[in-house]
Amino acid sequence: MTRSAVFYTIDLKDRLVGWELFAITSHTKPSSRDTRESALRAAAACFAEKGYAETGVAEICSRAGISRGALYYHFESKQAIFLELVDRQLVELIEDLENTARDAVNIPENLLRLTHLIQGLIQSDSTRAGIFLEAWSQASRDGSMRKASLGTFDHFEAIFTRLIQRGIDEGTFAPIDPAVGARALLAITSGIFMRGLLEPQKSDWGKVAEESIKVLIQGMKRRSIE
């Protein structure tokens, strides 16, 4: 066998061995997406239990069963992980609100449907509730978190404003400033939501929200002139 033929044989064997190793590892190693999701789940649990400040990257990696290198491949920092967790929850919440607004037929009844959304969030798992509480805590100290939180409140206010304006247009509500009504509604819902997260067993917060929104709706309704 010539020298070139020997090299060709060795090269072919190496390629075959390399392909076999790739085939084996591709089926046994977790995918990049799995690694990312594992890191997010572990971080969410740690943040909910210990808070953002007391949670370290090493603890997240240990809980997720991944290396620091794997974590930093997907996230540039602990803050980036936290912001993605918060963003996911807020996007889901905004979608629920948008669906409620889009399906609205009777505006007062539709506003009352918000109470079911609040109740569902309060009764959600402790990890999710913990992330919301930690997000509000961090917003008071962190500029990026504050910007994200304020942007979310602005989005909620815009949805509420559209709903109230529709109520005015259909003649259900008096011709008030819809933005003012939206801010009042946002203050009621966010306040009850926060209280419910802190003391979930203290009261039936869905009922509290329903009664509070009914009072607001009654104040916005158009009065007939006798």
mmCIF file of C-alpha atoms in Angstrom:
data_model
loop_
_atom_site.group_PDB
_atom_site.id
_atom_site.type_symbol
_atom_site.label_atom_id
_atom_site.label_comp_id
_atom_site.label_asym_id
_atom_site.label_seq_id
_atom_site.Cartn_x
_atom_site.Cartn_y
_atom_site.Cartn_z
ATOM 1 C CA MET A 1 0.000 0.000 0.000
ATOM 2 C CA THR A 2 1.317 3.417 -0.922
ATOM 3 C CA ARG A 3 1.801 6.192 1.641
ATOM 4 C CA SER A 4 -1.173 8.158 0.327
ATOM 5 C CA ALA A 5 -3.365 5.075 0.496
ATOM 6 C CA VAL A 6 -2.408 4.533 4.156
ATOM 7 C CA PHE A 7 -3.327 8.123 5.017
ATOM 8 C CA TYR A 8 -6.611 7.783 3.155
ATOM 9 C CA THR A 9 -7.497 4.639 5.127
ATOM 10 C CA ILE A 10 -6.650 6.245 8.459
ATOM 11 C CA ASP A 11 -8.541 9.404 7.538
ATOM 12 C CA LEU A 12 -11.612 7.405 6.561
ATOM 13 C CA LYS A 13 -11.522 5.457 9.837
ATOM 14 C CA ASP A 14 -11.172 8.679 11.826
ATOM 15 C CA ARG A 15 -14.141 10.157 10.059
ATOM 16 C CA LEU A 16 -16.224 7.072 10.729
ATOM 17 C CA VAL A 17 -15.238 7.064 14.396
ATOM 18 C CA GLY A 18 -15.939 10.789 14.621
ATOM 19 C CA TRP A 19 -19.381 10.321 13.053
ATOM 20 C CA GLU A 20 -20.191 7.489 15.459
ATOM 21 C CA LEU A 21 -19.206 9.646 18.426
ATOM 22 C CA PHE A 22 -21.323 12.522 17.076
ATOM 23 C CA ALA A 23 -24.295 10.204 16.597
ATOM 24 C CA ILE A 24 -23.983 8.872 20.143
ATOM 25 C CA THR A 25 -23.521 12.253 21.839
ATOM 26 C CA SER A 26 -26.255 13.897 19.798
ATOM 27 C CA HIS A 27 -28.724 11.392 21.250
ATOM 28 C CA THR A 28 -27.435 11.391 24.821
ATOM 29 C CA LYS A 29 -26.531 15.022 25.521
ATOM 30 C CA PRO A 30 -29.325 17.494 26.286
ATOM 31 C CA SER A 31 -30.086 19.944 23.515
ATOM 32 C CA SER A 32 -29.157 23.606 23.724
ATOM 33 C CA ARG A 33 -32.820 24.449 24.290
ATOM 34 C CA ASP A 34 -33.078 21.902 27.123
ATOM 35 C CA THR A 35 -30.023 23.425 28.790
ATOM 36 C CA ARG A 36 -31.484 26.909 28.522
ATOM 37 C CA GLU A 37 -34.840 25.832 29.940
ATOM 38 C CA SER A 38 -33.154 23.936 32.787
ATOM 39 C CA ALA A 39 -31.218 27.064 33.713
ATOM 40 C CA LEU A 40 -34.394 29.170 33.678
ATOM 41 C CA ARG A 41 -36.342 26.686 35.824
ATOM 42 C CA ALA A 42 -33.525 26.437 38.333
ATOM 43 C CA ALA A 43 -33.070 30.206 38.467
ATOM 44 C CA ALA A 44 -36.808 30.784 38.931
ATOM 45 C CA ALA A 45 -36.881 28.404 41.889
ATOM 46 C CA CYS A 46 -33.801 30.009 43.460
ATOM 47 C CA PHE A 47 -35.054 33.576 42.987
ATOM 48 C CA ALA A 48 -38.459 32.681 44.440
ATOM 49 C CA GLU A 49 -36.929 30.954 47.468
ATOM 50 C CA LYS A 50 -33.974 33.213 48.300
ATOM 51 C CA GLY A 51 -34.464 36.397 46.322
ATOM 52 C CA TYR A 52 -32.391 37.835 43.519
ATOM 53 C CA ALA A 53 -29.591 39.287 45.629
ATOM 54 C CA GLU A 54 -29.015 36.110 47.651
ATOM 55 C CA THR A 55 -28.949 33.792 44.631
ATOM 56 C CA GLY A 56 -25.586 33.104 43.011
ATOM 57 C CA VAL A 57 -24.722 31.764 39.579
ATOM 58 C CA ALA A 58 -23.056 28.731 41.157
ATOM 59 C CA GLU A 59 -26.299 27.814 42.918
ATOM 60 C CA ILE A 60 -28.293 28.109 39.698
ATOM 61 C CA CYS A 61 -25.788 25.898 37.864
ATOM 62 C CA SER A 62 -25.809 23.304 40.631
ATOM 63 C CA ARG A 63 -29.584 23.157 40.727
ATOM 64 C CA ALA A 64 -29.838 22.942 36.938
ATOM 65 C CA GLY A 65 -27.055 20.363 36.697
ATOM 66 C CA ILE A 66 -25.066 22.411 34.196
ATOM 67 C CA SER A 67 -21.634 24.044 34.096
ATOM 68 C CA ARG A 68 -20.938 27.774 34.348
ATOM 69 C CA GLY A 69 -19.778 27.686 30.749
ATOM 70 C CA ALA A 70 -23.110 26.247 29.628
ATOM 71 C CA LEU A 71 -25.022 28.905 31.534
ATOM 72 C CA TYR A 72 -22.928 31.782 30.194
ATOM 73 C CA TYR A 73 -23.299 30.406 26.690
ATOM 74 C CA HIS A 74 -27.021 31.223 26.929
ATOM 75 C CA PHE A 75 -27.042 34.204 29.322
ATOM 76 C CA GLU A 76 -24.520 36.980 29.765
ATOM 77 C CA SER A 77 -25.364 37.501 33.433
ATOM 78 C CA LYS A 78 -27.647 36.614 36.328
ATOM 79 C CA GLN A 79 -29.612 39.761 35.561
ATOM 80 C CA ALA A 80 -30.213 38.557 31.990
ATOM 81 C CA ILE A 81 -31.728 35.339 33.364
ATOM 82 C CA PHE A 82 -33.978 37.240 35.738
ATOM 83 C CA LEU A 83 -35.134 39.669 33.059
ATOM 84 C CA GLU A 84 -36.060 36.817 30.732
ATOM 85 C CA LEU A 85 -38.067 35.109 33.482
ATOM 86 C CA VAL A 86 -39.948 38.315 34.233
ATOM 87 C CA ASP A 87 -40.458 39.042 30.542
ATOM 88 C CA ARG A 88 -41.981 35.598 29.949
ATOM 89 C CA GLN A 89 -44.492 36.052 32.748
ATOM 90 C CA LEU A 90 -45.411 39.580 31.690
ATOM 91 C CA VAL A 91 -45.846 38.574 28.043
ATOM 92 C CA GLU A 92 -48.230 35.810 29.131
ATOM 93 C CA LEU A 93 -50.165 38.241 31.323
ATOM 94 C CA ILE A 94 -50.388 40.845 28.554
ATOM 95 C CA GLU A 95 -51.645 38.201 26.118
ATOM 96 C CA ASP A 96 -54.396 37.232 28.585
ATOM 97 C CA LEU A 97 -55.429 40.880 28.929
ATOM 98 C CA GLU A 98 -55.343 41.439 25.174
ATOM 99 C CA ASN A 99 -57.554 38.384 24.648
ATOM 100 C CA THR A 100 -59.989 39.667 27.261
ATOM 101 C CA ALA A 101 -60.148 43.059 25.556
ATOM 102 C CA ARG A 102 -60.473 41.577 22.068
ATOM 103 C CA ASP A 103 -63.373 39.302 23.062
ATOM 104 C CA ALA A 104 -65.233 42.080 24.855
ATOM 105 C CA VAL A 105 -68.935 42.410 24.031
ATOM 106 C CA ASN A 106 -70.404 43.817 27.222
ATOM 107 C CA ILE A 107 -67.689 46.124 28.583
ATOM 108 C CA PRO A 108 -68.688 46.116 32.312
ATOM 109 C CA GLU A 109 -68.917 42.316 32.325
ATOM 110 C CA ASN A 110 -65.614 42.108 30.516
ATOM 111 C CA LEU A 111 -63.905 44.309 33.086
ATOM 112 C CA LEU A 112 -65.216 41.983 35.781
ATOM 113 C CA ARG A 113 -63.528 39.082 33.987
ATOM 114 C CA LEU A 114 -60.262 40.641 35.121
ATOM 115 C CA THR A 115 -61.072 39.359 38.601
ATOM 116 C CA HIS A 116 -60.696 35.772 37.404
ATOM 117 C CA LEU A 117 -57.307 36.632 35.929
ATOM 118 C CA ILE A 118 -56.172 38.192 39.211
ATOM 119 C CA GLN A 119 -57.404 35.210 41.205
ATOM 120 C CA GLY A 120 -55.613 32.810 38.877
ATOM 121 C CA LEU A 121 -52.326 34.678 39.230
ATOM 122 C CA ILE A 122 -52.585 34.803 43.013
ATOM 123 C CA GLN A 123 -53.337 31.092 43.202
ATOM 124 C CA SER A 124 -50.543 30.165 40.772
ATOM 125 C CA ASP A 125 -47.507 28.228 41.957
ATOM 126 C CA SER A 126 -45.236 29.829 44.543
ATOM 127 C CA THR A 127 -42.354 30.122 42.069
ATOM 128 C CA ARG A 128 -44.366 32.291 39.710
ATOM 129 C CA ALA A 129 -45.689 34.449 42.534
ATOM 130 C CA GLY A 130 -42.180 34.774 43.948
ATOM 131 C CA ILE A 131 -40.830 36.031 40.630
ATOM 132 C CA PHE A 132 -43.504 38.753 40.491
ATOM 133 C CA LEU A 133 -42.695 39.903 44.027
ATOM 134 C CA GLU A 134 -38.963 39.866 43.385
ATOM 135 C CA ALA A 135 -39.463 41.813 40.146
ATOM 136 C CA TRP A 136 -41.257 44.601 41.996
ATOM 137 C CA SER A 137 -38.570 44.610 44.656
ATOM 138 C CA GLN A 138 -35.784 44.873 42.088
ATOM 139 C CA ALA A 139 -37.613 47.577 40.125
ATOM 140 C CA SER A 140 -37.033 50.015 42.989
ATOM 141 C CA ARG A 141 -33.256 49.561 42.714
ATOM 142 C CA ASP A 142 -32.460 48.466 39.172
ATOM 143 C CA GLY A 143 -32.903 50.740 36.156
ATOM 144 C CA SER A 144 -33.442 47.912 33.637
ATOM 145 C CA MET A 145 -36.028 46.266 35.841
ATOM 146 C CA ARG A 146 -37.753 49.567 36.512
ATOM 147 C CA LYS A 147 -37.972 50.302 32.795
ATOM 148 C CA ALA A 148 -39.463 46.870 32.075
ATOM 149 C CA SER A 149 -42.015 47.205 34.890
ATOM 150 C CA LEU A 150 -43.095 50.700 33.872
ATOM 151 C CA GLY A 151 -43.420 49.587 30.264
ATOM 152 C CA THR A 152 -45.728 46.793 31.373
ATOM 153 C CA PHE A 153 -47.892 49.171 33.419
ATOM 154 C CA ASP A 154 -48.128 51.465 30.389
ATOM 155 C CA HIS A 155 -49.287 48.499 28.292
ATOM 156 C CA PHE A 156 -51.929 47.539 30.853
ATOM 157 C CA GLU A 157 -53.124 51.130 31.038
ATOM 158 C CA ALA A 158 -53.453 51.270 27.251
ATOM 159 C CA ILE A 159 -55.580 48.097 27.230
ATOM 160 C CA PHE A 160 -57.836 49.424 30.011
ATOM 161 C CA THR A 161 -58.133 52.788 28.244
ATOM 162 C CA ARG A 162 -59.340 51.085 25.047
ATOM 163 C CA LEU A 163 -61.923 49.064 26.973
ATOM 164 C CA ILE A 164 -63.280 52.087 28.822
ATOM 165 C CA GLN A 165 -63.376 54.145 25.606
ATOM 166 C CA ARG A 166 -65.450 51.392 24.012
ATOM 167 C CA GLY A 167 -67.800 51.570 26.998
ATOM 168 C CA ILE A 168 -68.135 55.331 26.454
ATOM 169 C CA ASP A 169 -68.724 54.892 22.714
ATOM 170 C CA GLU A 170 -71.487 52.333 23.266
ATOM 171 C CA GLY A 171 -73.174 54.581 25.823
ATOM 172 C CA THR A 172 -72.565 52.401 28.878
ATOM 173 C CA PHE A 173 -70.102 54.777 30.538
ATOM 174 C CA ALA A 174 -70.343 58.495 31.024
ATOM 175 C CA PRO A 175 -68.064 60.656 28.826
ATOM 176 C CA ILE A 176 -65.144 60.643 31.240
ATOM 177 C CA ASP A 177 -61.456 60.754 30.424
ATOM 178 C CA PRO A 178 -60.820 57.046 29.667
ATOM 179 C CA ALA A 179 -57.169 57.326 30.706
ATOM 180 C CA VAL A 180 -58.212 58.452 34.190
ATOM 181 C CA GLY A 181 -60.585 55.506 34.508
ATOM 182 C CA ALA A 182 -57.828 53.186 33.256
ATOM 183 C CA ARG A 183 -55.379 54.413 35.900
ATOM 184 C CA ALA A 184 -57.982 53.896 38.615
ATOM 185 C CA LEU A 185 -58.635 50.366 37.345
ATOM 186 C CA LEU A 186 -54.899 49.654 37.189
ATOM 187 C CA ALA A 187 -54.419 50.923 40.734
ATOM 188 C CA ILE A 188 -57.206 48.661 42.026
ATOM 189 C CA THR A 189 -56.073 45.526 40.203
ATOM 190 C CA SER A 190 -52.342 45.890 40.841
ATOM 191 C CA GLY A 191 -52.893 46.756 44.509
ATOM 192 C CA ILE A 192 -55.141 43.757 45.121
ATOM 193 C CA PHE A 193 -52.773 41.538 43.165
ATOM 194 C CA MET A 194 -49.794 42.611 45.298
ATOM 195 C CA ARG A 195 -51.725 42.171 48.552
ATOM 196 C CA GLY A 196 -52.919 38.757 47.389
ATOM 197 C CA LEU A 197 -49.374 37.600 46.638
ATOM 198 C CA LEU A 198 -48.221 38.681 50.097
ATOM 199 C CA GLU A 199 -51.208 37.182 51.935
ATOM 200 C CA PRO A 200 -52.871 34.646 49.626
ATOM 201 C CA GLN A 201 -54.894 33.038 52.438
ATOM 202 C CA LYS A 202 -55.996 36.302 54.055
ATOM 203 C CA SER A 203 -59.082 36.758 51.910
ATOM 204 C CA ASP A 204 -60.869 35.724 48.743
ATOM 205 C CA TRP A 205 -58.950 38.188 46.604
ATOM 206 C CA GLY A 206 -60.927 37.383 43.487
ATOM 207 C CA LYS A 207 -64.073 38.431 45.342
ATOM 208 C CA VAL A 208 -62.361 41.541 46.706
ATOM 209 C CA ALA A 209 -61.289 42.495 43.187
ATOM 210 C CA GLU A 210 -64.793 41.877 41.830
ATOM 211 C CA GLU A 211 -66.453 44.068 44.454
ATOM 212 C CA SER A 212 -63.878 46.835 43.981
ATOM 213 C CA ILE A 213 -64.204 46.872 40.193
ATOM 214 C CA LYS A 214 -68.017 46.917 40.514
ATOM 215 C CA VAL A 215 -67.744 50.102 42.574
ATOM 216 C CA LEU A 216 -65.531 51.657 39.892
ATOM 217 C CA ILE A 217 -67.867 50.551 37.083
ATOM 218 C CA GLN A 218 -70.857 51.997 38.926
ATOM 219 C CA GLY A 219 -69.044 55.322 39.217
ATOM 220 C CA MET A 220 -68.265 55.372 35.471
ATOM 221 C CA LYS A 221 -71.753 54.424 34.265
ATOM 222 C CA ARG A 222 -73.862 56.960 32.447
ATOM 223 C CA ARG A 223 -76.742 58.290 34.575
ATOM 224 C CA SER A 224 -80.105 58.565 32.924
ATOM 225 C CA ILE A 225 -81.695 62.040 33.132
ATOM 226 C CA GLU A 226 -85.121 61.861 34.699
#
